[in-house]
Amino acid sequence: MAPIKRAAENDAGRLKPAKHSTDNRPAKRQRQTEKQSSDSRSPAAKFSKTEPSKEAPAKDAVSVLRLEEKAFPRGGASVLTPIEHKQIQHEATRDVLFEQSGGKPAAVGDLSGSEDDEATVSKKSKKKVKKGKGKEREDTKEKSERLEKIQGLSFKRLTPGSLVLGQITQITSKDLALALPNNITGYVPLTEISDTVTQKVEKLLESADKSEDSGSDDFEDVEPRKLFRVGQYLRAYVISNGSDSTKSRKRIELSLIPRLTNVGLSAIDLVEGCFVQAAVVSVEDYGFIMDLGLEDKNLKAFLSSKMVPADTTASAVEEGSVFLCFILGKNADGSIVKLCADHQKIANLKKNQFLSTAPSINVFLPGTSMNMTVTDVSSSGLRGQVMGMLDVTSDMIHSGAAQAGKPLHEKLSIGQKVKARVLFKLPKGDSQKIGVSLLDHALTLSAPSLKKGKSPVEQLPIATIVESAKVVRVEPTLGLFMDVGVPGIQGFAHISRLTEKKIDMLSTDSGSFKEGSTHRARVIGFNPTDGLFLMSLEERVLEQPYLRVEDIPIGQVVKGTVEKLLVNEKGVGGILVTLAEGITGLVPEMHMADVHLQHPERKFRDGMAVTARVLSTNPEKRTIRLTLKKTLVNSDVEPWTSYEAITPGAQAPGTLVNILDNGAVVQFYGSIRGFLPVAEMSEAFIANPKEHFRVGQVVTVRAINVDAEKKKLTLTCKDQAGSDESRKAFQELKIGQIVSGTVTEVSPAAINLELEGGLKGILKNEQLTDGSENKNVSAAKKTRVGQKLHDVVILEKADRQQFATLSSKPSLVKAAKEGHLPSTIRQVEEGKTLAGFVRNITGDQVFVQFGGRLVGLLLKTGMSEEMKNTESFGLRVGQSLSARVLSIDHSRERFLLTLREDKAEAVPKENTRSGQELVKPVDGKSKTIADFALGKHTVARVKSVKDVQLNVVLADNVQGRIHISELFTKWEDITDPKHPLKQFKVGQLIPVRILGIHDARTHRFLPISHRTGTHSVYELTAKVDEEDLTIDNLALGSTWIAFINNFGPHCAFVSLSASVHGSIDLMDLSSDSSLLGDLATNFPVGSALQARVKAVEPVENKLRLTATPANAVPLSIGDLNKGQKLSGRITKITDRSLIVQLSEALTGTVTLTELADDYSQANTSAHKKNDIVQVVVVDFDVPNKKVFLSLRPSLTQKSAPAAKDRHISSATQLKVNDVVRGFVKNVADVGLFVALGPRVTGFVRVAELSDSYIKDWKASYEVDQLVRGKVTAIDEATGNVQLSLRASVLDKDYVPLLTIDDLKKGMIVTGKVRKVEDFGVFIVVDNSRNVSGLCHRSEIANGPVSNVKQLYDEGDAVKALVLQVDKEKRRVSFGLKASYFKHEGDESSDEEGGVDVEMGEAEDDDSDVDIDLGDVKSAESDNEDGAEDSDASSNDDDNVPRKGGLNVGGFDWTGAISDGEQEANDSEAEQLLKKKKHKKPTIQEDRTGDLDRNGPQSVADFERLLLGQPNSSSLWIQYMAFQLSLSEVDKARAIGDRALKTINMLDQDEKMNVWIALLNLENAYGSPETLEEVFTRACQYSDKNEMHSRLASIYIESGKNEEAAALFTRMHKLKDLTATPTFWLNHATFLMTTQNQPDAARALLARATQSVPKQQHRQLVARFGALEYTSPHGDVERGRTVFEGLLDAYTQVHRWDLWDMYLDLETSKGEMAQARGLFERMAKRPMKTRRARYFFKRWAKFEEEGGDKKALERVQALAKEWVEKHAERKEDEDVEMED
């Protein structure tokens, strides 16, 4: 055997190059390799001339016939029949015998070797074998069998690195499922979609880590469903085929990233017709910039918006989306590739669709279509060549060989050209490395579809059982191709899916599965790439109730077996129930039984059969929730699985999942939930639902209201039987009605009654008797269930709950029977005594209730003295009480009661006027008052004309009145409807009829028999021949003349007659809504209206009318148009919106965005309830009956200025990069929802809130907060708008934060210590995107460091040197050694910042102006970067007026100190540094240097600095501010006290600064008491006057004006303080500027001149005059008067300071003419040379800036003239001196 071994080694070496051969010979490397890599046990292989190569180690394996996988289609199984197997074994045995005898073995053909192998063996053999007689026959056989069987894809062949074309079949939140050829499914995780999506996921995980929520796997911000669609074709790169996985089920991992899926392509390969995979990296206006993943970064790709897939809109395409694109071409210079992702358009190209030229074979990637030349056709597929250089294969399925009809060799012939598309490309290790498809749907890149447009799965759903599936083709070792009744789509049943028994071989014409046989089969899947249904004929599959979770209907009753009991810390928490093979459902603890089980393990055991009902399913997570509750399982009611299927009145059982105080949440099936209000839980009253119901309880409920769009459902447990009759009977009940009822329940607090008609009523114990509380309790105890109670009065009605509140108090029952129990304000009359009961008692008033929630107010003044001195006035809630009506306010619907007796009415006077004689009766007939009887016709004379009545006289001693409603019988009689009584004149005679008596004092209309004293006048009517109108005579729809009496909050009160009154809603006053804006003008009191009766209730004396025309249709939502202007009444005001009533049944909402054109002025509190406003309809939602209105002036007014914040009605008005403002609508966990318009909401992700990380970002935002952001993305289809609030996006000048890419080796950065470990410190770089790195302990100091934690704490500020940056691992190394920075100080500059200001020349030396410019203090502080601010010093300039009194600027908590103090502190700090260098020279020097540059950043830093600067108030104040930033108020207060004790007593200014800091602290964080305490101490130990002034400044700064005013009043008593002009100016500034009290401020001047020394009066008056200019509430004319007076007073002395101040003030106000006049006047006054130079220079500058050229020339001429005159005068003086 040795020679054979050597020959095998030689052969193996020669076969190695052929392994990668690309010649046109049919290659069978895979099968040959498999054969060579095993120690075959078949005779043919055992005695072969070749042995396994060294590259493929030998191992135990079966023969080559068994190496192929039997599971279709992963490589295919043996295609040989049993006869052929025996024939091969016989030939192998014969070859062995022949070889042993020294002969040449016969050729075995293509099943055991290839032609190449046999040729190699023949060439090595030195013996020649002669061909026999059947030479031609053997050559033909050898030629037909040498081609190995064409294989499709399999798990084994789909190795990592393969490229394959697939279709998306499922999209989940975590991955994509792709259907690959030959029934293989691959999965694409989120991180393998595109680089953009990967970055999003990484950022999401980083933010989750920072928010300490890294355990969540909810990728809400990355939604694959928005990036892809089911059915989309994509090219995938195989990452793993699961061969290395230990799991039994293999999983193929794929990638869609372009740099992997376009592997091998270069810029030269991108020709027209080529297919590439591209990812969207940027969304532009007209298309998308795409990433091809090529190495050439200069090559760009562009996808036009018109070239996106037909079923996708351009606006829906997001960054990160991936498309398989067709190359249309390149631009002129070839730098941009034009792409098309619309496969329908590609299919229509026809001419250019198929690749015509190929620069290299690299372009033939999956998805590419081309013309192929057929080189071989067999039953297993076909072979071909592309462009004569590339071999391709097509397996049985994708070549069409498996389809019904003609055999493949009859359809195709060798040499024929066909269209094909590349399906897969395998690595070079596989000889058959390119597979193609000839199927129609693959060529058009579409889904397999039927003629009717339905998809195959819609025609034949998965899990469907086909009763007669006909076998149309038999593949002996693969399986059956079947006709399943769907035209054009076949089914395939693998050989392993035919029976439960193992089948090795199928026969075409014999056996149970021969061609033409029919079988019962079930659809178990569909592969859209192959276009085949996957079938199973197994009995267990046919009998299995469900195959997938999707197949199980929600609400279905199912049978299963208990698989396992889930045990948790509380016991059994659930049950797993097996429903079918691979399908398991969960029964939660709540749904194990109708009652709570104490020991579920005793009832349920493993393997136990159970019957359950499906509650919900989640196919994506493959979860099923079940219930074992018998009430649900055995229910015959159709389950509620969708809101659309639920109708009001429908009844179904549900489970209580949550019980609240106001109701309960009921769970049904799926996601259907409803709310059960507490009032609908029972017919009886339920106070606490938790006492009657429990979570998990099943209740039968009925639907009341269903809103399918909003997914809201309202339920009730009350019986529906008789509900309509009971509702009608309940509506017929009237308040005050006497009823009877039967007791149904007696509770401790109330008695439930059933009234006639089955109505429910409640009689509280306090309503049983008029007696004491004990008497009520006794009466309740005597009441029994079933007892009949009579004479019960109805007090209140609850329409929604349909129950009545009752009372059996004898006083109320008696009042109701007599008709004296009022229920409306109209039924209340002044002076009448009413019976009621106490409803509530407060400090000084009692509320008394009557019928229908009518409540009167009994004040303390209306009680007796005895009651006033008694606790609770001797009353209790529910006590019976009778009181007299004192007064009525109809406009507010209120009335007052009194218990005091009216003395005027207590002793009735006798009617002494009945026999009184008349004086000059108007009719001339009547003699005495007794003649004026009821109904008498007489004549009246008009005495005066009022708004609503005529005052008349019947005689000189008898007065009367005619109400306006009693004057006109017809509308035509009214000449002026607004002022009807203008047509009557004083002295006019009017025929009248007597109606009764009108009490002028109480305004009561009484019968004629109620004549009393001098206060009564006669009620008359001019309608002498008409019957008196009563409310009973009014019919609905009838028209009457109504006159307005007054206006209430939401209606106008009108009168139809002297005794009939009603109301008209404000919106019903006119059909012209423009008139409703000004009611007082358009509808004055007394105006007449034609009104129709809208509603009338004679029993309750209620009358409602409307003044709109009879044919006017009430405004409804269907009548609205966008932009329509209407008037409405504000009915409700909330913080977020206004509710405006447009009609009786129509209301609208005005959101915050529609209140004003400037969002900063949007404030709902600026409006009042019941105001009539003009609104514009901006949008409406008809199904939900929602109307959105606007109050914007730009919409409601024609001449309104342009809106600062434009109106946004839809997302289409926005564009990407628009900057908008909006109000925070909701603060959610995922970000902010911002209202941009009434129906436009923007979303701000957490990552877009700020450029820096915010740990508690929710604390920075609140609802209704105004924010400003930029639009980053718009989804026009859904209306979703994404915003960014990041400064880097909004601010054009924003300096981006540092990233790790910005760091370079050798850079010096500042940062803060994030974490301290034994091995080093972690440092976060300042002004970076949280870039952090490690400084190892060896890099902290020049010497060894033993304990790092002693040197640094978290939060310490440090300066570091970047030592190393590893961008791949994202690591940065820092160094803190002092030696790294020893040369930095030499390079730093000490130059002062600031701008040089050119000052004018100084004033004359003899000027004695002394103007106090206030507390202006030059300050200096170290900023965070270590740069020093310039010293702001200014010379005292008397010419600059003081613009304010107190310094109201913010308190400087940085502790800035003066220059001298800073220099002293710096010197002390240097000395301290020198001392510390001796102790720890290397470490302490660096830390102290950092403190000197960056400032202290921790408690330790402050304590170190205070050791060297104990008297520095600046450092102490910074220390206090540091504690306040940490919310440590008490510590800050203690530090202040400590500072006062530490600072040297000689440094009073330093202590003063600390006192001021403590005052600011207490004012901001303390109480008035603590502030007063600190102030008192400060006055004791420091300058009292200064402390008062400082505290006043603090008050004004913080807006506490009342406290400031009180303090100024106290300061008037301090004589030392009132003697300074500064104090009076401060007070005047406060009054005029802050308090807007200019008169009070001016009055201070007189008092100030009495307190201030006389020599300072000029300065004082000038400041008060300047205040008139500088204060916004000042009067400039008054200021001019003051200065003119001063100039006149000092006309003899040249007070240039007054002139300059006057001129500055006029110039500051922009008064050019006034300023020029002052210049003219000043030029005429004598002045010295220096003064003249300054003056003319200033005048010239003034004219340059605001004048013209001519004015400037004049100034120059005047200056020249002055110089000449001055020179002459000087010469004359010199001559005189010489003389």
Short mmCIF file of N, CA and C in Angstrom, two decimals, residues 1268-1313:
data_model
loop_
_atom_site.label_atom_id
_atom_site.label_comp_id
_atom_site.label_asym_id
_atom_site.label_seq_id
_atom_site.Cartn_x
_atom_site.Cartn_y
_atom_site.Cartn_z
N ARG A 1268 -37.06 76.68 23.30
CA ARG A 1268 -36.69 77.04 21.92
C ARG A 1268 -35.82 75.93 21.35
N GLY A 1269 -36.16 75.50 20.15
CA GLY A 1269 -35.43 74.39 19.56
C GLY A 1269 -35.40 74.49 18.04
N LYS A 1270 -34.63 73.60 17.45
CA LYS A 1270 -34.51 73.55 15.99
C LYS A 1270 -35.07 72.23 15.49
N VAL A 1271 -35.80 72.29 14.38
CA VAL A 1271 -36.39 71.10 13.78
C VAL A 1271 -35.29 70.28 13.13
N THR A 1272 -35.19 69.02 13.54
CA THR A 1272 -34.16 68.14 12.99
C THR A 1272 -34.72 67.08 12.05
N ALA A 1273 -35.98 66.75 12.20
CA ALA A 1273 -36.58 65.73 11.32
C ALA A 1273 -38.08 65.92 11.33
N ILE A 1274 -38.71 65.63 10.17
CA ILE A 1274 -40.16 65.75 10.03
C ILE A 1274 -40.66 64.53 9.30
N ASP A 1275 -41.69 63.92 9.87
CA ASP A 1275 -42.37 62.81 9.21
C ASP A 1275 -43.73 63.34 8.77
N GLU A 1276 -43.83 63.73 7.50
CA GLU A 1276 -45.07 64.35 7.03
C GLU A 1276 -46.23 63.36 7.04
N ALA A 1277 -45.93 62.09 6.89
CA ALA A 1277 -47.01 61.10 6.87
C ALA A 1277 -47.69 61.00 8.22
N THR A 1278 -46.90 60.97 9.26
CA THR A 1278 -47.46 60.85 10.61
C THR A 1278 -47.56 62.17 11.33
N GLY A 1279 -46.92 63.21 10.79
CA GLY A 1279 -46.95 64.50 11.45
C GLY A 1279 -45.99 64.61 12.62
N ASN A 1280 -45.08 63.66 12.74
CA ASN A 1280 -44.12 63.70 13.85
C ASN A 1280 -43.00 64.68 13.54
N VAL A 1281 -42.66 65.48 14.53
CA VAL A 1281 -41.60 66.47 14.39
C VAL A 1281 -40.59 66.22 15.50
N GLN A 1282 -39.35 66.16 15.13
CA GLN A 1282 -38.28 65.98 16.11
C GLN A 1282 -37.51 67.29 16.24
N LEU A 1283 -37.23 67.65 17.48
CA LEU A 1283 -36.55 68.91 17.77
C LEU A 1283 -35.25 68.63 18.51
N SER A 1284 -34.43 69.65 18.53
CA SER A 1284 -33.20 69.61 19.31
C SER A 1284 -33.08 70.91 20.07
N LEU A 1285 -32.79 70.81 21.36
CA LEU A 1285 -32.59 71.99 22.21
C LEU A 1285 -31.12 72.23 22.49
N ARG A 1286 -30.27 71.48 21.86
CA ARG A 1286 -28.85 71.59 22.12
C ARG A 1286 -28.31 72.91 21.60
N ALA A 1287 -27.46 73.53 22.39
CA ALA A 1287 -26.88 74.82 22.00
C ALA A 1287 -26.03 74.68 20.75
N SER A 1288 -25.42 73.52 20.56
CA SER A 1288 -24.60 73.32 19.37
C SER A 1288 -25.43 73.34 18.10
N VAL A 1289 -26.68 73.02 18.22
CA VAL A 1289 -27.57 73.03 17.06
C VAL A 1289 -28.18 74.41 16.85
N LEU A 1290 -28.50 75.10 17.95
CA LEU A 1290 -29.17 76.38 17.87
C LEU A 1290 -28.21 77.54 17.65
N ASP A 1291 -27.09 77.54 18.31
CA ASP A 1291 -26.18 78.67 18.31
C ASP A 1291 -25.17 78.54 17.16
N LYS A 1292 -25.15 79.55 16.30
CA LYS A 1292 -24.22 79.50 15.18
C LYS A 1292 -22.77 79.63 15.66
N ASP A 1293 -22.58 80.39 16.73
CA ASP A 1293 -21.24 80.62 17.26
C ASP A 1293 -20.84 79.60 18.31
N TYR A 1294 -21.56 78.53 18.40
CA TYR A 1294 -21.29 77.54 19.44
C TYR A 1294 -19.95 76.85 19.20
N VAL A 1295 -19.19 76.76 20.23
CA VAL A 1295 -17.91 76.06 20.18
C VAL A 1295 -18.16 74.61 20.58
N PRO A 1296 -17.98 73.67 19.68
CA PRO A 1296 -18.30 72.27 20.00
C PRO A 1296 -17.46 71.74 21.14
N LEU A 1297 -18.04 70.82 21.86
CA LEU A 1297 -17.33 70.20 22.97
C LEU A 1297 -16.24 69.27 22.44
N LEU A 1298 -15.23 69.12 23.24
CA LEU A 1298 -14.12 68.26 22.85
C LEU A 1298 -14.55 66.81 22.81
N THR A 1299 -14.03 66.08 21.87
CA THR A 1299 -14.21 64.64 21.82
C THR A 1299 -12.83 63.99 21.88
N ILE A 1300 -12.86 62.70 21.95
CA ILE A 1300 -11.58 61.99 22.05
C ILE A 1300 -10.75 62.16 20.78
N ASP A 1301 -11.44 62.46 19.67
CA ASP A 1301 -10.71 62.69 18.43
C ASP A 1301 -9.96 64.01 18.45
N ASP A 1302 -10.39 64.94 19.29
CA ASP A 1302 -9.74 66.25 19.37
C ASP A 1302 -8.49 66.23 20.24
N LEU A 1303 -8.35 65.23 21.06
CA LEU A 1303 -7.20 65.18 21.96
C LEU A 1303 -5.96 64.69 21.22
N LYS A 1304 -4.87 65.36 21.47
CA LYS A 1304 -3.60 65.00 20.88
C LYS A 1304 -2.55 64.81 21.98
N LYS A 1305 -1.61 64.01 21.67
CA LYS A 1305 -0.53 63.80 22.63
C LYS A 1305 0.23 65.10 22.86
N GLY A 1306 0.44 65.44 24.12
CA GLY A 1306 1.13 66.65 24.48
C GLY A 1306 0.21 67.81 24.81
N MET A 1307 -1.08 67.66 24.59
CA MET A 1307 -2.03 68.73 24.93
C MET A 1307 -2.13 68.87 26.45
N ILE A 1308 -2.35 70.10 26.89
CA ILE A 1308 -2.59 70.38 28.31
C ILE A 1308 -4.05 70.75 28.45
N VAL A 1309 -4.74 70.04 29.30
CA VAL A 1309 -6.18 70.24 29.48
C VAL A 1309 -6.45 70.43 30.97
N THR A 1310 -7.63 70.98 31.24
CA THR A 1310 -8.12 71.08 32.62
C THR A 1310 -9.28 70.12 32.78
N GLY A 1311 -9.50 69.67 33.98
CA GLY A 1311 -10.58 68.73 34.22
C GLY A 1311 -10.85 68.58 35.69
N LYS A 1312 -11.69 67.63 35.99
CA LYS A 1312 -12.06 67.35 37.38
C LYS A 1312 -11.91 65.87 37.63
N VAL A 1313 -11.55 65.57 38.85
CA VAL A 1313 -11.37 64.18 39.26
C VAL A 1313 -12.72 63.53 39.35
#
